[in-house]
CSV table of C-alpha atoms in Angstrom, one decimal:
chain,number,residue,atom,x,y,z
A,10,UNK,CA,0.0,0.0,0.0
A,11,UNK,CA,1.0,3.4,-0.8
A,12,UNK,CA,1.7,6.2,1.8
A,13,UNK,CA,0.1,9.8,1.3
A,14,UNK,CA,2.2,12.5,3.3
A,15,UNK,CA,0.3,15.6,4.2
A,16,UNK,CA,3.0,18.2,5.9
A,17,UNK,CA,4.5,16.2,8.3
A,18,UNK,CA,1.9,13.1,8.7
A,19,UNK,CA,2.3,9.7,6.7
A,20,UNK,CA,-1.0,8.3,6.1
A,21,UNK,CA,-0.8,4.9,5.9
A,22,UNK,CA,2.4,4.3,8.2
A,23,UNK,CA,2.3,3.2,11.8
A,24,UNK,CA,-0.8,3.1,13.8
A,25,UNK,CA,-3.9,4.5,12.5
A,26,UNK,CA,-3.9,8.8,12.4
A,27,UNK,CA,-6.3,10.5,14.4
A,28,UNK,CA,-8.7,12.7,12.6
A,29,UNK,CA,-11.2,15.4,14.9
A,30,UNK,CA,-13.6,16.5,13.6
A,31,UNK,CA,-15.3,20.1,14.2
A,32,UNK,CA,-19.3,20.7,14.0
A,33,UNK,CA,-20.0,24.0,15.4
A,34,UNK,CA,-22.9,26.1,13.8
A,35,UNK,CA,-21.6,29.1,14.6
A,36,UNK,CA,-18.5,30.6,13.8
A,37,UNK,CA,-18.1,31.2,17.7
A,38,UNK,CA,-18.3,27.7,18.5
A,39,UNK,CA,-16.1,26.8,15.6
A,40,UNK,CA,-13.4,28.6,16.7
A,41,UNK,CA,-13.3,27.0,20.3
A,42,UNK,CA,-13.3,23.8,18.7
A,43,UNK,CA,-10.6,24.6,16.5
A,44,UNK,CA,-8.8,26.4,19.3
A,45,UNK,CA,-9.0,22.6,21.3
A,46,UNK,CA,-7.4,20.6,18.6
A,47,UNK,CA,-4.1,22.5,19.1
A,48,UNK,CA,-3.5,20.6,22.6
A,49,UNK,CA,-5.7,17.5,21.2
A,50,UNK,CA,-4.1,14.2,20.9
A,51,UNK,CA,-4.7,14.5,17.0
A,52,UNK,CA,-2.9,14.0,13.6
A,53,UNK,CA,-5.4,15.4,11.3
A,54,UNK,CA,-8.4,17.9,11.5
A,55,UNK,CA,-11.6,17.6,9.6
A,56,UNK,CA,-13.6,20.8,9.3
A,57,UNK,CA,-17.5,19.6,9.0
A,58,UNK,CA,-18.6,22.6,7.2
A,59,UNK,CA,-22.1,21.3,6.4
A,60,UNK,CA,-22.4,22.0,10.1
A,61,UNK,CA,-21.3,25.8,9.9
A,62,UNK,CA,-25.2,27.8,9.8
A,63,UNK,CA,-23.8,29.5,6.6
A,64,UNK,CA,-22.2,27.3,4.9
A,65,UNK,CA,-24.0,27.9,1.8
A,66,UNK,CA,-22.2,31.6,1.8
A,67,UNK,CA,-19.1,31.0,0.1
A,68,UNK,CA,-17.9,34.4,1.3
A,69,UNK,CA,-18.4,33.7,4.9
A,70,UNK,CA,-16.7,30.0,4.3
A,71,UNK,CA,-13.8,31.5,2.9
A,72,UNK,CA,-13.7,34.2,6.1
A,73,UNK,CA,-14.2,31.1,8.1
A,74,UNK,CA,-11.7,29.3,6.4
A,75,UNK,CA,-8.9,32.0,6.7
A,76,UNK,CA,-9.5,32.7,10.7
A,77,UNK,CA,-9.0,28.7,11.3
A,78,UNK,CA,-5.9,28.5,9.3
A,79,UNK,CA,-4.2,30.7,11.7
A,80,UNK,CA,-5.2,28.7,14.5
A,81,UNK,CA,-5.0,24.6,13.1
A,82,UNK,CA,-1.8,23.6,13.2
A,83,UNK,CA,-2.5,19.8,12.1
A,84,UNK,CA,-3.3,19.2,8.3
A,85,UNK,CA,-7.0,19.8,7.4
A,86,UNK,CA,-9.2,17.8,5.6
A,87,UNK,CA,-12.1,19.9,4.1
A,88,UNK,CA,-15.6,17.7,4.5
A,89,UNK,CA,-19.1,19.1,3.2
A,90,UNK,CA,-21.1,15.8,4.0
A,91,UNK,CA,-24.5,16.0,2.4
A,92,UNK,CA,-27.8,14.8,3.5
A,93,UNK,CA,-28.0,11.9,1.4
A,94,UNK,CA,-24.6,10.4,3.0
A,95,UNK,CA,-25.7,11.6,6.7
A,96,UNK,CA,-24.5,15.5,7.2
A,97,UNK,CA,-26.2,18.4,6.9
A,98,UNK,CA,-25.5,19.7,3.3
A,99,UNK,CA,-28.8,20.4,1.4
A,100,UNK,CA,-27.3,21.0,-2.1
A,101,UNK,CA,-27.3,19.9,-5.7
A,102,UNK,CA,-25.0,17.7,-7.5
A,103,UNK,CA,-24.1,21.0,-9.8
A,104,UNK,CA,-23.8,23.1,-7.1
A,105,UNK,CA,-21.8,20.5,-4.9
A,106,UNK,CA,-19.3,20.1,-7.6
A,107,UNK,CA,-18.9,24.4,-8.2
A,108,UNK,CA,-18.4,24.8,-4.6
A,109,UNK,CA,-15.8,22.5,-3.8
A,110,UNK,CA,-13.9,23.8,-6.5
A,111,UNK,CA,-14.1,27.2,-5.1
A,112,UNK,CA,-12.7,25.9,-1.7
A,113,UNK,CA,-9.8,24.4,-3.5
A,114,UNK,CA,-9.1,27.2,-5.3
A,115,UNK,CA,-8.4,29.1,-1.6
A,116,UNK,CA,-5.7,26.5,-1.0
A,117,UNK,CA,-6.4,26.1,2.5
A,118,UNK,CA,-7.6,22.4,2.9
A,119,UNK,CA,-4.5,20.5,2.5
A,120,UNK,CA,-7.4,17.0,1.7
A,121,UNK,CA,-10.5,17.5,0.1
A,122,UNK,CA,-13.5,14.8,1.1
A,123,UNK,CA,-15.4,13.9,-2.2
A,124,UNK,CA,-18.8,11.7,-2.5
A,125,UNK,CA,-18.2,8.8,-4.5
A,126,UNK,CA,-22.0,8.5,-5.2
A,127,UNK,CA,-22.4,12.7,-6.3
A,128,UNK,CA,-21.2,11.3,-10.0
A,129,UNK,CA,-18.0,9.6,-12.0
A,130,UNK,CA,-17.6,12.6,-13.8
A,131,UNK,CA,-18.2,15.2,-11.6
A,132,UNK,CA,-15.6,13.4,-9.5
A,133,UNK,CA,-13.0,13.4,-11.8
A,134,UNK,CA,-13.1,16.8,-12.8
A,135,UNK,CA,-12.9,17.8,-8.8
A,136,UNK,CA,-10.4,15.0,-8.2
A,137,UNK,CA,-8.2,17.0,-11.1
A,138,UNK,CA,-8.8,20.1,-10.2
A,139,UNK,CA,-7.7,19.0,-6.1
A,140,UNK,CA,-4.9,17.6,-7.8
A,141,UNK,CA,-3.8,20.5,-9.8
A,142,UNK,CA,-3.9,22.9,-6.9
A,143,UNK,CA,-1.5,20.1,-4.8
A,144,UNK,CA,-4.7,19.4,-2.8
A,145,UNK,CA,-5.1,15.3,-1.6
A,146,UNK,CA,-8.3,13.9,-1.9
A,147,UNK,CA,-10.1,11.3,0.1
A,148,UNK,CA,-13.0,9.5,-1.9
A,149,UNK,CA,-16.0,8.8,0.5
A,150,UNK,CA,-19.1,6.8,0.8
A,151,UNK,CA,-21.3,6.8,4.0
A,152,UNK,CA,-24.2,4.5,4.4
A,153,UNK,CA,-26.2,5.1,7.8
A,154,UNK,CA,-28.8,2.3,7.2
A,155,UNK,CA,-26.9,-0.6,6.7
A,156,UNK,CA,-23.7,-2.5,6.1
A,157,UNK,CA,-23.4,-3.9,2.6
A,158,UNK,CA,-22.2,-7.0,1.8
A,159,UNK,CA,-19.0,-7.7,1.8
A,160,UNK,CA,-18.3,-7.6,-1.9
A,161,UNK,CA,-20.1,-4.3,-2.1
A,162,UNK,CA,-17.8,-2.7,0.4
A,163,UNK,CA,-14.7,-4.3,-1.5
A,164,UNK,CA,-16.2,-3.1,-4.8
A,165,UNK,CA,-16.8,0.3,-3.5
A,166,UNK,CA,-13.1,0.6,-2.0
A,167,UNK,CA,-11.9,-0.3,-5.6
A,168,UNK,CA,-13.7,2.0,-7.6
A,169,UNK,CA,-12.4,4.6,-5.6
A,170,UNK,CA,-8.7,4.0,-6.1
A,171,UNK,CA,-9.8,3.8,-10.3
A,172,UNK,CA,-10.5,7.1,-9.8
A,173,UNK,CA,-7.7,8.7,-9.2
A,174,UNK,CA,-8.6,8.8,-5.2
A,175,UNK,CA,-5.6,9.6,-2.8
A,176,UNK,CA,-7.1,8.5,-0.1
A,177,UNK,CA,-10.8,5.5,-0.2
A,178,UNK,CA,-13.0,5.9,2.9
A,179,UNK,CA,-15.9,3.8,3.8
A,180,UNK,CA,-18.4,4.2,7.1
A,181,UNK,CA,-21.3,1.7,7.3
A,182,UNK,CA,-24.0,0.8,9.9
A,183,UNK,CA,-24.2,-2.5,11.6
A,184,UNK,CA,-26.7,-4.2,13.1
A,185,UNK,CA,-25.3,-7.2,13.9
A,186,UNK,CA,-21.8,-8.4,15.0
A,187,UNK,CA,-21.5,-10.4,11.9
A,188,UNK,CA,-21.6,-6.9,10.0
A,189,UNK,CA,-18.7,-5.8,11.9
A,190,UNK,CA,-17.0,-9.0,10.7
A,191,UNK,CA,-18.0,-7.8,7.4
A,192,UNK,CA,-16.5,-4.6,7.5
A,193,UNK,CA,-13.2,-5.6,8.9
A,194,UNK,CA,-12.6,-7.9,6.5
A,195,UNK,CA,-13.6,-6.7,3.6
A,196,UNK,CA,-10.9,-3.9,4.8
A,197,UNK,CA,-8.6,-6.3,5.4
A,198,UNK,CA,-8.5,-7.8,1.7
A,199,UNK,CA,-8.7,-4.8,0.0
A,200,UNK,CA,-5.9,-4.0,1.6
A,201,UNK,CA,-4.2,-7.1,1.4
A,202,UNK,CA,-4.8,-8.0,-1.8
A,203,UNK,CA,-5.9,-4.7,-4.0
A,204,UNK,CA,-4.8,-1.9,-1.7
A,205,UNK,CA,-3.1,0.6,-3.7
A,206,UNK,CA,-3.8,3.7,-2.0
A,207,UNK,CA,-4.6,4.4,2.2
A,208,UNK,CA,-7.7,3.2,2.5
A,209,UNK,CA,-10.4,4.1,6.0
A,210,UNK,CA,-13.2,2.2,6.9
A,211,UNK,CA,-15.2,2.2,10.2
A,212,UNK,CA,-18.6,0.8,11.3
A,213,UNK,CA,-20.7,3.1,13.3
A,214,UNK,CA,-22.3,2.9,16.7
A,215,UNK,CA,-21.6,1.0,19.5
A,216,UNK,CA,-21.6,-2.4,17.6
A,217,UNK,CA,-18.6,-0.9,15.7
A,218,UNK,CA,-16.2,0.5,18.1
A,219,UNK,CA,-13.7,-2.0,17.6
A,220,UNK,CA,-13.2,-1.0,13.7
A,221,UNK,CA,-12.1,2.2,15.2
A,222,UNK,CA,-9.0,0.9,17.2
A,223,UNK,CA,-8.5,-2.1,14.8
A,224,UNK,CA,-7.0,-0.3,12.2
A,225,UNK,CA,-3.4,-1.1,12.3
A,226,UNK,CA,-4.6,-5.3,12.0
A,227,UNK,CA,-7.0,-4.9,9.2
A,228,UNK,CA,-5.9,-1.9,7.4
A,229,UNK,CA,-7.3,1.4,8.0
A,230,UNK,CA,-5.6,4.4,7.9
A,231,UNK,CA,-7.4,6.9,10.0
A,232,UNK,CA,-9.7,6.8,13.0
A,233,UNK,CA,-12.0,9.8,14.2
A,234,UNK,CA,-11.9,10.6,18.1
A,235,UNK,CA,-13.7,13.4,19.4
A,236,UNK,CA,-12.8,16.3,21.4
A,237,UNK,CA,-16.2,18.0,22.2
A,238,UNK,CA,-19.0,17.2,20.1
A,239,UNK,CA,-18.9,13.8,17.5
A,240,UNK,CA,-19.8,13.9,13.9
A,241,UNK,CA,-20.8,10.5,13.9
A,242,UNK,CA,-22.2,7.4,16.3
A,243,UNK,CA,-19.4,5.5,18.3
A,244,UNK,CA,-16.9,8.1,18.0
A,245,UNK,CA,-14.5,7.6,20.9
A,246,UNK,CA,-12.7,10.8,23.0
A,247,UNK,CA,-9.3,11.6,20.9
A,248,UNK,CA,-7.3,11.3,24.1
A,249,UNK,CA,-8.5,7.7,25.2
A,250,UNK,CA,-8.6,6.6,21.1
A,251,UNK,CA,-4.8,7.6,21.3
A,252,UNK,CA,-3.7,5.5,24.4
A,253,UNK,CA,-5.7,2.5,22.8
A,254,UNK,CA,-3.8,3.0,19.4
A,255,UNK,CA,-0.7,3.2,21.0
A,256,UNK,CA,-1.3,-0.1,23.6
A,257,UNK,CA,-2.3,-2.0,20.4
A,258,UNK,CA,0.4,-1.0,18.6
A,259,UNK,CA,3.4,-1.7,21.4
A,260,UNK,CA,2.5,-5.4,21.7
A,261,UNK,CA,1.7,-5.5,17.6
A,262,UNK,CA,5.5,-4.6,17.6
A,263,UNK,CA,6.7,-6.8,20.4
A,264,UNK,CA,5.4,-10.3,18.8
């Protein structure tokens, strides 16, 4: 599997990088949270901007954008999650695709989040114009009803990396242990067997807590702890996530 280096953080090295991820509404409460990641036990920061109450003002975003790169010192990934995958973004596929292009043309998000499911060629053309501005991109999918079956998830994981993808990311919902099991490894043989880029998969809730310290066995990249408010069910606090990653990964390097 390939590595992705963003500043000083090797995606797809070591134990699994913490991402934390901010939600505020307001630009207030943004800031706080932002202002908490610089003492957080975190490698990576996601801004949730589909959270931000005006994040359909491109102007403000940019404002927004501009006050949190003075404060952020860990790379930033750049995530407007829309309602169909879970978040809060109510926004076309036209629109979607013109206003992640704008963000990457500030050059402040060192990764770009992209929707697998918003189009193959709207993705390509936001995929090339991330790359063209030096900007990584993770390719997402988030499915909050279900697990898939475990060809669907390998399939998935796949098509992302065909795409030019930097970084493949998959969150699905379990119901049932067995759909853990089917998460992890699915994970495990893309990554064994078709990995090509980092890839980062997780099952939700409760039931899928272990996929989000069991990266370093199966595969996956990057886990999301939390330091205030999650963006997501199961989501452990950053600080605790660490210490686990870092137990695990001690005996993993003692047998």
């Amino acid at each position: 599997m390939k590595t992705v280096k963003v500043k000083n953080v090797i995606i797809g090295e070591g134990m699994p990088k913490i991402c934390v991820p901010i939600v505020g509404r307001t630009v207030e409460d943004i800031i706080r949270q932002a202002e908490m990641t610089a003492e957080a036990s975190c490698d990576l920061v996601e801004i949730r901007i589909d959270y931000f109450e005006h994040y359909d003002d491109i102007g403000a975003v940019r404002d927004l954008l501009e006050t949190l790169d003075k404060i952020i010192i860990q790379p930033v990934i750049f995530t407007l999650r829309t309602a169909g995958e879970g978040g809060e973004g109510e926004i076309s596929k036209e629109k979607y695709g013109a206003y992640l292009k704008q963000i990457i043309a500030t050059g402040i998000a060192d990764i770009i989040d992209v929707e697998l499911f918003q189009g193959e060629e709207l993705v390509k053309d936001i995929i090339r114009e991330a790359h063209r501005f030096g900007i990584k991109v993770i390719l997402s999918n988030h499915d909050f009803n279900k697990t898939p079956v475990k060809f669907e998830i390998i399939a998935r994981l796949i098509k992302m990396q065909s795409l030019n993808a930097d970084i493949a990311k998959i969150a699905v919902m379990p119901s049932t242990v067995d759909d853990l099991l089917t998460l992890l490894s699915a994970t495990h043989e893309v990554n064994s067997q078709f990995g090509e880029i980092p890839i980062v998969t997780m099952s939700m809730g409760r039931t899928g807590i272990l996929s989000r310290v069991a990266g370093q066995i199966f595969g996956s990249t990057i886990t999301f702890g939390a330091v205030g408010p999650s963006s997501a069910p199961g989501q452990l606090e950053a600080g605790e996530l660490k210490t686990m990653l870092e137990l695990l990964s001690r005996n993993l390097e003692n047998e």
